Amino acid sequence: MRLISRNCAELCVVLEAIRRRTIVVFVFAFAILWLSKYKLGRRRIRRRFSLVDRIPTQLRHLRELLNVSDEVCKDALRMDRVAFARLCSLLHTLGGLRNSKYVSVQEKVAMFLTVLSHHTKNRSIKFQFKRSGHTVSKYFHHVLQSVLKLHQLFLVQPDPVPEDSPDPRWQDFKGCLGALDGTYIDARVPTVDQARYRNRKGQPSINVLGVCDRDMKFVYVLTGWEGSAADVRVLRDAVTRPNGLKVPKGNYYLADNGYPNCEGFLTPYKGVRYHLSEWSSRRP
């Protein structure tokens, strides 16, 4: 009898241990199943938010830029809605810029112009347009490549003033191709380089040379020089480059006293003062 009772007690202990282990296994399996369903549900919610909730916000921001007023468009993109539409059309037809699966041409150009107009960083554009930083950087370079393809349209070949020019503003400038001058454009540069980029007004900038014909259309543009560089130095670099500014023999450009009076360039007489009031009625 004692042996039977002892065996029964050992059997009960074994059964109790098996029951406890079975309960632990069931609890562990239930926890794994619940966590997998919870993570799958969270993934579905995130995917649904990116595809459904974010797109109306992106379209709403673009509508606010283009459909409110010309004043809002000028403040944001530095051009009115008509000029913006023409630029998008040129970039589409001549520059090869196309709509992507989720980003239109208008939104690409709007991001590009916002960066140029306000010196905005990638992170700010990402927040404003509700796009990723990779998307902003990718389409900025796409628009930039399309803009460079328009150089033949915006950069013209100048025509010299003929001998029998009927225009009273230019009839005394036989052979003149146009005018040139330099301008400062503010720039963000590293702290170690700010000293050589400061212009005479103390602002970090670059010295940009612009050359125009008689109709105020650009012929040549040179950028990249530090704000501290003299206008003569920038012009010397422009004329010595292989694909730089070329002045045919017998022709010239008008310039101010910041440039040399030499072959190809005509500047005012030294020591003679010119008053704008004397030329306001017949501005060239």
GROMACS .gro file of N, CA, C and O in nm, residues 113-226:
model
  456
  113LEU      N    1   1.233   7.690  -5.677
  113LEU     CA    2   1.230   7.836  -5.662
  113LEU      C    3   1.231   7.879  -5.516
  113LEU      O    4   1.288   7.983  -5.482
  114THR      N    5   1.171   7.800  -5.428
  114THR     CA    6   1.173   7.834  -5.285
  114THR      C    7   1.315   7.827  -5.230
  114THR      O    8   1.355   7.912  -5.150
  115VAL      N    9   1.391   7.729  -5.273
  115VAL     CA   10   1.531   7.718  -5.228
  115VAL      C   11   1.611   7.838  -5.276
  115VAL      O   12   1.687   7.900  -5.200
  116LEU      N   13   1.595   7.877  -5.404
  116LEU     CA   14   1.672   7.987  -5.459
  116LEU      C   15   1.627   8.122  -5.404
  116LEU      O   16   1.710   8.211  -5.384
  117SER      N   17   1.498   8.138  -5.380
  117SER     CA   18   1.445   8.268  -5.340
  117SER      C   19   1.477   8.303  -5.196
  117SER      O   20   1.500   8.420  -5.165
  118HIS      N   21   1.477   8.204  -5.108
  118HIS     CA   22   1.489   8.232  -4.965
  118HIS      C   23   1.608   8.163  -4.900
  118HIS      O   24   1.617   8.161  -4.777
  119HIS      N   25   1.698   8.107  -4.981
  119HIS     CA   26   1.815   8.035  -4.926
  119HIS      C   27   1.769   7.928  -4.826
  119HIS      O   28   1.830   7.910  -4.720
  120THR      N   29   1.662   7.860  -4.859
  120THR     CA   30   1.602   7.764  -4.767
  120THR      C   31   1.677   7.632  -4.770
  120THR      O   32   1.718   7.586  -4.876
  121LYS      N   33   1.692   7.572  -4.652
  121LYS     CA   34   1.762   7.444  -4.644
  121LYS      C   35   1.669   7.328  -4.678
  121LYS      O   36   1.546   7.341  -4.682
  122ASN      N   37   1.730   7.214  -4.699
  122ASN     CA   38   1.656   7.095  -4.737
  122ASN      C   39   1.554   7.057  -4.630
  122ASN      O   40   1.442   7.017  -4.661
  123ARG      N   41   1.590   7.071  -4.504
  123ARG     CA   42   1.499   7.032  -4.397
  123ARG      C   43   1.374   7.119  -4.394
  123ARG      O   44   1.264   7.071  -4.368
  124SER      N   45   1.389   7.248  -4.421
  124SER     CA   46   1.273   7.337  -4.423
  124SER      C   47   1.181   7.305  -4.540
  124SER      O   48   1.058   7.304  -4.526
  125ILE      N   49   1.239   7.280  -4.658
  125ILE     CA   50   1.158   7.244  -4.774
  125ILE      C   51   1.086   7.112  -4.748
  125ILE      O   52   0.969   7.093  -4.786
  126LYS      N   53   1.152   7.020  -4.684
  126LYS     CA   54   1.092   6.891  -4.652
  126LYS      C   55   0.969   6.908  -4.564
  126LYS      O   56   0.866   6.841  -4.584
  127PHE      N   57   0.975   7.000  -4.470
  127PHE     CA   58   0.861   7.024  -4.381
  127PHE      C   59   0.750   7.099  -4.453
  127PHE      O   60   0.631   7.067  -4.436
  128GLN      N   61   0.784   7.198  -4.535
  128GLN     CA   62   0.682   7.278  -4.603
  128GLN      C   63   0.603   7.196  -4.704
  128GLN      O   64   0.480   7.206  -4.711
  129PHE      N   65   0.673   7.116  -4.784
  129PHE     CA   66   0.607   7.041  -4.891
  129PHE      C   67   0.571   6.899  -4.852
  129PHE      O   68   0.519   6.824  -4.935
  130LYS      N   69   0.600   6.860  -4.727
  130LYS     CA   70   0.567   6.727  -4.678
  130LYS      C   71   0.629   6.618  -4.766
  130LYS      O   72   0.564   6.521  -4.806
  131ARG      N   73   0.756   6.636  -4.796
  131ARG     CA   74   0.832   6.540  -4.875
  131ARG      C   75   0.955   6.496  -4.797
  131ARG      O   76   0.996   6.563  -4.701
  132SER      N   77   1.014   6.388  -4.838
  132SER     CA   78   1.138   6.344  -4.775
  132SER      C   79   1.255   6.428  -4.825
  132SER      O   80   1.248   6.490  -4.931
  133GLY      N   81   1.363   6.429  -4.747
  133GLY     CA   82   1.482   6.504  -4.789
  133GLY      C   83   1.541   6.451  -4.918
  133GLY      O   84   1.592   6.528  -4.999
  134HIS      N   85   1.534   6.321  -4.938
  134HIS     CA   86   1.585   6.262  -5.062
  134HIS      C   87   1.503   6.311  -5.182
  134HIS      O   88   1.559   6.342  -5.287
  135THR      N   89   1.372   6.317  -5.166
  135THR     CA   90   1.286   6.364  -5.275
  135THR      C   91   1.315   6.508  -5.311
  135THR      O   92   1.324   6.545  -5.429
  136VAL      N   93   1.333   6.593  -5.210
  136VAL     CA   94   1.361   6.734  -5.234
  136VAL      C   95   1.494   6.749  -5.309
  136VAL      O   96   1.503   6.823  -5.408
  137SER      N   97   1.597   6.681  -5.262
  137SER     CA   98   1.728   6.692  -5.327
  137SER      C   99   1.726   6.635  -5.469
  137SER      O  100   1.784   6.693  -5.562
  138LYS      N  101   1.656   6.525  -5.488
  138LYS     CA  102   1.651   6.460  -5.619
  138LYS      C  103   1.586   6.551  -5.723
  138LYS      O  104   1.642   6.575  -5.831
  139TYR      N  105   1.471   6.607  -5.690
  139TYR     CA  106   1.399   6.688  -5.789
  139TYR      C  107   1.456   6.828  -5.801
  139TYR      O  108   1.435   6.894  -5.904
  140PHE      N  109   1.528   6.876  -5.702
  140PHE     CA  110   1.599   7.003  -5.718
  140PHE      C  111   1.703   6.990  -5.830
  140PHE      O  112   1.714   7.079  -5.915
  141HIS      N  113   1.778   6.881  -5.831
  141HIS     CA  114   1.878   6.862  -5.936
  141HIS      C  115   1.813   6.834  -6.071
  141HIS      O  116   1.869   6.872  -6.175
  142HIS      N  117   1.696   6.770  -6.072
  142HIS     CA  118   1.626   6.750  -6.199
  142HIS      C  119   1.587   6.883  -6.261
  142HIS      O  120   1.604   6.905  -6.382
  143VAL      N  121   1.531   6.973  -6.179
  143VAL     CA  122   1.492   7.104  -6.231
  143VAL      C  123   1.615   7.185  -6.273
  143VAL      O  124   1.613   7.255  -6.375
  144LEU      N  125   1.722   7.174  -6.197
  144LEU     CA  126   1.844   7.246  -6.232
  144LEU      C  127   1.898   7.201  -6.368
  144LEU      O  128   1.939   7.285  -6.450
  145GLN      N  129   1.897   7.073  -6.394
  145GLN     CA  130   1.942   7.024  -6.524
  145GLN      C  131   1.851   7.073  -6.637
  145GLN      O  132   1.898   7.106  -6.746
  146SER      N  133   1.723   7.082  -6.610
  146SER     CA  134   1.630   7.133  -6.712
  146SER      C  135   1.652   7.281  -6.737
  146SER      O  136   1.641   7.327  -6.852
  147VAL      N  137   1.682   7.357  -6.632
  147VAL     CA  138   1.708   7.500  -6.649
  147VAL      C  139   1.834   7.523  -6.733
  147VAL      O  140   1.838   7.612  -6.820
  148LEU      N  141   1.936   7.441  -6.712
  148LEU     CA  142   2.060   7.457  -6.789
  148LEU      C  143   2.038   7.428  -6.937
  148LEU      O  144   2.110   7.482  -7.022
  149LYS      N  145   1.938   7.348  -6.969
  149LYS     CA  146   1.910   7.319  -7.110
  149LYS      C  147   1.845   7.437  -7.182
  149LYS      O  148   1.836   7.436  -7.304
  150LEU      N  149   1.801   7.538  -7.107
  150LEU     CA  150   1.737   7.655  -7.168
  150LEU      C  151   1.835   7.768  -7.197
  150LEU      O  152   1.791   7.879  -7.229
  151HIS      N  153   1.965   7.742  -7.187
  151HIS     CA  154   2.061   7.851  -7.204
  151HIS      C  155   2.058   7.908  -7.345
  151HIS      O  156   2.079   8.029  -7.365
  152GLN      N  157   2.029   7.826  -7.444
  152GLN     CA  158   2.023   7.877  -7.581
  152GLN      C  159   1.902   7.969  -7.602
  152GLN      O  160   1.902   8.053  -7.692
  153LEU      N  161   1.800   7.952  -7.520
  153LEU     CA  162   1.682   8.036  -7.530
  153LEU      C  163   1.701   8.170  -7.460
  153LEU      O  164   1.658   8.274  -7.510
  154PHE      N  165   1.766   8.169  -7.344
  154PHE     CA  166   1.778   8.290  -7.263
  154PHE      C  167   1.907   8.367  -7.289
  154PHE      O  168   1.913   8.487  -7.261
  155LEU      N  169   2.011   8.301  -7.338
  155LEU     CA  170   2.136   8.370  -7.370
  155LEU      C  171   2.139   8.393  -7.521
  155LEU      O  172   2.143   8.298  -7.600
  156VAL      N  173   2.137   8.520  -7.562
  156VAL     CA  174   2.124   8.555  -7.704
  156VAL      C  175   2.260   8.596  -7.760
  156VAL      O  176   2.356   8.620  -7.686
  157GLN      N  177   2.267   8.603  -7.891
  157GLN     CA  178   2.385   8.653  -7.960
  157GLN      C  179   2.363   8.803  -7.990
  157GLN      O  180   2.267   8.838  -8.057
  158PRO      N  181   2.449   8.890  -7.941
  158PRO     CA  182   2.425   9.034  -7.959
  158PRO      C  183   2.452   9.080  -8.102
  158PRO      O  184   2.539   9.026  -8.172
  159ASP      N  185   2.376   9.180  -8.143
  159ASP     CA  186   2.395   9.244  -8.274
  159ASP      C  187   2.452   9.383  -8.253
  159ASP      O  188   2.398   9.462  -8.174
  160PRO      N  189   2.561   9.418  -8.320
  160PRO     CA  190   2.618   9.553  -8.302
  160PRO      C  191   2.527   9.661  -8.361
  160PRO      O  192   2.445   9.635  -8.449
  161VAL      N  193   2.543   9.783  -8.311
  161VAL     CA  194   2.465   9.896  -8.361
  161VAL      C  195   2.512   9.926  -8.503
  161VAL      O  196   2.631   9.949  -8.527
  162PRO      N  197   2.422   9.927  -8.602
  162PRO     CA  198   2.463   9.952  -8.741
  162PRO      C  199   2.498  10.099  -8.763
  162PRO      O  200   2.469  10.187  -8.682
  163GLU      N  201   2.561  10.126  -8.877
  163GLU     CA  202   2.601  10.263  -8.911
  163GLU      C  203   2.480  10.354  -8.930
  163GLU      O  204   2.484  10.472  -8.897
  164ASP      N  205   2.373  10.301  -8.985
  164ASP     CA  206   2.254  10.382  -9.012
  164ASP      C  207   2.143  10.354  -8.912
  164ASP      O  208   2.026  10.344  -8.949
  165SER      N  209   2.177  10.341  -8.786
  165SER     CA  210   2.078  10.311  -8.683
  165SER      C  211   1.982  10.429  -8.667
  165SER      O  212   2.025  10.541  -8.643
  166PRO      N  213   1.850  10.405  -8.675
  166PRO     CA  214   1.754  10.515  -8.656
  166PRO      C  215   1.723  10.544  -8.510
  166PRO      O  216   1.655  10.643  -8.481
  167ASP      N  217   1.771  10.459  -8.421
  167ASP     CA  218   1.742  10.478  -8.278
  167ASP      C  219   1.826  10.592  -8.224
  167ASP      O  220   1.950  10.584  -8.225
  168PRO      N  221   1.767  10.701  -8.176
  168PRO     CA  222   1.847  10.814  -8.126
  168PRO      C  223   1.927  10.780  -8.001
  168PRO      O  224   2.025  10.848  -7.970
  169ARG      N  225   1.888  10.675  -7.929
  169ARG     CA  226   1.963  10.638  -7.808
  169ARG      C  227   2.094  10.569  -7.840
  169ARG      O  228   2.188  10.574  -7.760
  170TRP      N  229   2.103  10.504  -7.955
  170TRP     CA  230   2.221  10.424  -7.988
  170TRP      C  231   2.293  10.470  -8.115
  170TRP      O  232   2.395  10.412  -8.150
  171GLN      N  233   2.244  10.571  -8.183
  171GLN     CA  234   2.305  10.608  -8.310
  171GLN      C  235   2.446  10.665  -8.295
  171GLN      O  236   2.521  10.670  -8.393
  172ASP      N  237   2.484  10.708  -8.175
  172ASP     CA  238   2.619  10.758  -8.151
  172ASP      C  239   2.714  10.648  -8.104
  172ASP      O  240   2.832  10.675  -8.076
  173PHE      N  241   2.665  10.525  -8.093
  173PHE     CA  242   2.748  10.413  -8.044
  173PHE      C  243   2.758  10.308  -8.152
  173PHE      O  244   2.709  10.196  -8.137
  174LYS      N  245   2.821  10.342  -8.261
  174LYS     CA  246   2.837  10.248  -8.373
  174LYS      C  247   2.922  10.128  -8.329
  174LYS      O  248   3.030  10.145  -8.272
  175GLY      N  249   2.872  10.010  -8.356
  175GLY     CA  250   2.946   9.889  -8.321
  175GLY      C  251   2.928   9.842  -8.178
  175GLY      O  252   2.989   9.742  -8.138
  176CYS      N  253   2.846   9.911  -8.101
  176CYS     CA  254   2.825   9.871  -7.961
  176CYS      C  255   2.740   9.745  -7.955
  176CYS      O  256   2.639   9.731  -8.025
  177LEU      N  257   2.780   9.651  -7.869
  177LEU     CA  258   2.709   9.525  -7.852
  177LEU      C  259   2.612   9.527  -7.735
  177LEU      O  260   2.518   9.447  -7.731
  178GLY      N  261   2.634   9.613  -7.638
  178GLY     CA  262   2.551   9.617  -7.519
  178GLY      C  263   2.627   9.676  -7.402
  178GLY      O  264   2.713   9.763  -7.419
  179ALA      N  265   2.599   9.629  -7.282
  179ALA     CA  266   2.662   9.681  -7.161
  179ALA      C  267   2.686   9.567  -7.063
  179ALA      O  268   2.624   9.460  -7.073
  180LEU      N  269   2.777   9.590  -6.972
  180LEU     CA  270   2.808   9.491  -6.869
  180LEU      C  271   2.828   9.560  -6.735
  180LEU      O  272   2.862   9.678  -6.727
  181ASP      N  273   2.808   9.484  -6.630
  181ASP     CA  274   2.830   9.535  -6.494
  181ASP      C  275   2.832   9.417  -6.399
  181ASP      O  276   2.793   9.305  -6.435
  182GLY      N  277   2.877   9.443  -6.279
  182GLY     CA  278   2.882   9.341  -6.175
  182GLY      C  279   2.781   9.368  -6.066
  182GLY      O  280   2.739   9.482  -6.046
  183THR      N  281   2.741   9.264  -5.996
  183THR     CA  282   2.647   9.277  -5.886
  183THR      C  283   2.683   9.177  -5.778
  183THR      O  284   2.747   9.074  -5.805
  184TYR      N  285   2.643   9.209  -5.655
  184TYR     CA  286   2.669   9.120  -5.542
  184TYR      C  287   2.542   9.042  -5.509
  184TYR      O  288   2.433   9.099  -5.501
  185ILE      N  289   2.558   8.912  -5.492
  185ILE     CA  290   2.447   8.824  -5.451
  185ILE      C  291   2.488   8.759  -5.319
  185ILE      O  292   2.594   8.697  -5.310
  186ASP      N  293   2.404   8.776  -5.218
  186ASP     CA  294   2.434   8.721  -5.086
  186ASP      C  295   2.452   8.569  -5.094
  186ASP      O  296   2.383   8.500  -5.170
  187ALA      N  297   2.546   8.519  -5.015
  187ALA     CA  298   2.577   8.376  -5.016
  187ALA      C  299   2.607   8.328  -4.875
  187ALA      O  300   2.650   8.406  -4.789
  188ARG      N  301   2.581   8.202  -4.853
  188ARG     CA  302   2.614   8.138  -4.725
  188ARG      C  303   2.741   8.056  -4.746
  188ARG      O  304   2.743   7.963  -4.826
  189VAL      N  305   2.845   8.092  -4.674
  189VAL     CA  306   2.974   8.026  -4.688
  189VAL      C  307   3.022   7.981  -4.552
  189VAL      O  308   2.974   8.031  -4.449
  190PRO      N  309   3.113   7.885  -4.545
  190PRO     CA  310   3.168   7.843  -4.416
  190PRO      C  311   3.236   7.958  -4.343
  190PRO      O  312   3.280   8.056  -4.404
  191THR      N  313   3.245   7.946  -4.214
  191THR     CA  314   3.300   8.054  -4.131
  191THR      C  315   3.444   8.084  -4.168
  191THR      O  316   3.486   8.201  -4.170
  192VAL      N  317   3.522   7.983  -4.203
  192VAL     CA  318   3.663   8.005  -4.236
  192VAL      C  319   3.680   8.083  -4.365
  192VAL      O  320   3.785   8.144  -4.389
  193ASP      N  321   3.577   8.085  -4.453
  193ASP     CA  322   3.587   8.154  -4.581
  193ASP      C  323   3.512   8.287  -4.585
  193ASP      O  324   3.511   8.353  -4.689
  194GLN      N  325   3.449   8.327  -4.475
  194GLN     CA  326   3.367   8.448  -4.478
  194GLN      C  327   3.448   8.574  -4.501
  194GLN      O  328   3.399   8.671  -4.560
  195ALA      N  329   3.574   8.575  -4.458
  195ALA     CA  330   3.655   8.697  -4.472
  195ALA      C  331   3.676   8.732  -4.619
  195ALA      O  332   3.661   8.848  -4.659
  196ARG      N  333   3.709   8.636  -4.702
  196ARG     CA  334   3.735   8.666  -4.842
  196ARG      C  335   3.607   8.678  -4.925
  196ARG      O  336   3.613   8.724  -5.039
  197TYR      N  337   3.493   8.641  -4.870
  197TYR     CA  338   3.367   8.656  -4.941
  197TYR      C  339   3.293   8.784  -4.903
  197TYR      O  340   3.189   8.812  -4.960
  198ARG      N  341   3.346   8.862  -4.810
  198ARG     CA  342   3.278   8.985  -4.770
  198ARG      C  343   3.306   9.095  -4.872
  198ARG      O  344   3.421   9.120  -4.909
  199ASN      N  345   3.201   9.161  -4.917
  199ASN     CA  346   3.216   9.271  -5.012
  199ASN      C  347   3.244   9.400  -4.938
  199ASN      O  348   3.265   9.402  -4.815
  200ARG      N  349   3.243   9.511  -5.010
  200ARG     CA  350   3.276   9.639  -4.947
  200ARG      C  351   3.169   9.685  -4.848
  200ARG      O  352   3.194   9.776  -4.769
  201LYS      N  353   3.052   9.623  -4.853
  201LYS     CA  354   2.947   9.655  -4.756
  201LYS      C  355   2.949   9.563  -4.635
  201LYS      O  356   2.865   9.577  -4.546
  202GLY      N  357   3.042   9.469  -4.632
  202GLY     CA  358   3.057   9.381  -4.518
  202GLY      C  359   2.973   9.256  -4.520
  202GLY      O  360   2.973   9.180  -4.421
  203GLN      N  361   2.901   9.229  -4.629
  203GLN     CA  362   2.814   9.112  -4.638
  203GLN      C  363   2.883   8.999  -4.715
  203GLN      O  364   2.942   9.024  -4.819
  204PRO      N  365   2.874   8.874  -4.668
  204PRO     CA  366   2.926   8.762  -4.746
  204PRO      C  367   2.846   8.746  -4.876
  204PRO      O  368   2.724   8.732  -4.873
  205SER      N  369   2.913   8.749  -4.988
  205SER     CA  370   2.844   8.745  -5.116
  205SER      C  371   2.940   8.696  -5.223
  205SER      O  372   3.059   8.676  -5.199
  206ILE      N  373   2.885   8.678  -5.345
  206ILE     CA  374   2.966   8.647  -5.462
  206ILE      C  375   2.952   8.761  -5.562
  206ILE      O  376   2.847   8.825  -5.570
  207ASN      N  377   3.058   8.785  -5.635
  207ASN     CA  378   3.060   8.892  -5.736
  207ASN      C  379   3.022   8.830  -5.870
  207ASN      O  380   3.094   8.747  -5.925
  208VAL      N  381   2.907   8.870  -5.924
  208VAL     CA  382   2.852   8.812  -6.047
  208VAL      C  383   2.864   8.915  -6.159
  208VAL      O  384   2.822   9.030  -6.143
  209LEU      N  385   2.921   8.874  -6.271
  209LEU     CA  386   2.932   8.958  -6.389
  209LEU      C  387   2.818   8.926  -6.484
  209LEU      O  388   2.798   8.810  -6.520
  210GLY      N  389   2.744   9.030  -6.524
  210GLY     CA  390   2.634   9.014  -6.618
  210GLY      C  391   2.654   9.100  -6.741
  210GLY      O  392   2.688   9.217  -6.731
  211VAL      N  393   2.635   9.040  -6.859
  211VAL     CA  394   2.651   9.111  -6.987
  211VAL      C  395   2.518   9.102  -7.060
  211VAL      O  396   2.463   8.993  -7.077
  212CYS      N  397   2.467   9.219  -7.105
  212CYS     CA  398   2.338   9.225  -7.173
  212CYS      C  399   2.353   9.296  -7.307
  212CYS      O  400   2.446   9.375  -7.328
  213ASP      N  401   2.260   9.265  -7.397
  213ASP     CA  402   2.257   9.336  -7.524
  213ASP      C  403   2.171   9.462  -7.509
  213ASP      O  404   2.130   9.499  -7.399
  214ARG      N  405   2.139   9.527  -7.620
  214ARG     CA  406   2.064   9.652  -7.614
  214ARG      C  407   1.920   9.634  -7.569
  214ARG      O  408   1.857   9.728  -7.522
  215ASP      N  409   1.867   9.513  -7.580
  215ASP     CA  410   1.731   9.484  -7.539
  215ASP      C  411   1.723   9.426  -7.398
  215ASP      O  412   1.621   9.365  -7.362
  216MET      N  413   1.832   9.440  -7.322
  216MET     CA  414   1.838   9.392  -7.184
  216MET      C  415   1.823   9.239  -7.174
  216MET      O  416   1.774   9.186  -7.075
  217LYS      N  417   1.868   9.168  -7.275
  217LYS     CA  418   1.871   9.023  -7.273
  217LYS      C  419   2.013   8.976  -7.245
  217LYS      O  420   2.109   9.031  -7.300
  218PHE      N  421   2.026   8.877  -7.159
  218PHE     CA  422   2.158   8.832  -7.116
  218PHE      C  423   2.234   8.768  -7.231
  218PHE      O  424   2.181   8.688  -7.308
  219VAL      N  425   2.361   8.805  -7.238
  219VAL     CA  426   2.454   8.747  -7.335
  219VAL      C  427   2.552   8.653  -7.266
  219VAL      O  428   2.586   8.546  -7.318
  220TYR      N  429   2.594   8.690  -7.146
  220TYR     CA  430   2.695   8.612  -7.075
  220TYR      C  431   2.680   8.640  -6.926
  220TYR      O  432   2.652   8.754  -6.885
  221VAL      N  433   2.701   8.537  -6.844
  221VAL     CA  434   2.695   8.549  -6.698
  221VAL      C  435   2.809   8.467  -6.640
  221VAL      O  436   2.830   8.352  -6.680
  222LEU      N  437   2.884   8.527  -6.548
  222LEU     CA  438   2.993   8.458  -6.479
  222LEU      C  439   2.971   8.470  -6.329
  222LEU      O  440   2.962   8.581  -6.275
  223THR      N  441   2.960   8.358  -6.261
  223THR     CA  442   2.939   8.355  -6.116
  223THR      C  443   3.053   8.279  -6.048
  223THR      O  444   3.131   8.211  -6.114
  224GLY      N  445   3.057   8.289  -5.917
  224GLY     CA  446   3.153   8.211  -5.839
  224GLY      C  447   3.263   8.290  -5.773
  224GLY      O  448   3.326   8.241  -5.679
  225TRP      N  449   3.290   8.412  -5.819
  225TRP     CA  450   3.398   8.490  -5.759
  225TRP      C  451   3.357   8.543  -5.622
  225TRP      O  452   3.242   8.578  -5.599
  226GLU      N  453   3.455   8.554  -5.531
  226GLU     CA  454   3.429   8.605  -5.397
  226GLU      C  455   3.385   8.751  -5.402
  226GLU      O  456   3.417   8.825  -5.494
   0.00000   0.00000   0.00000
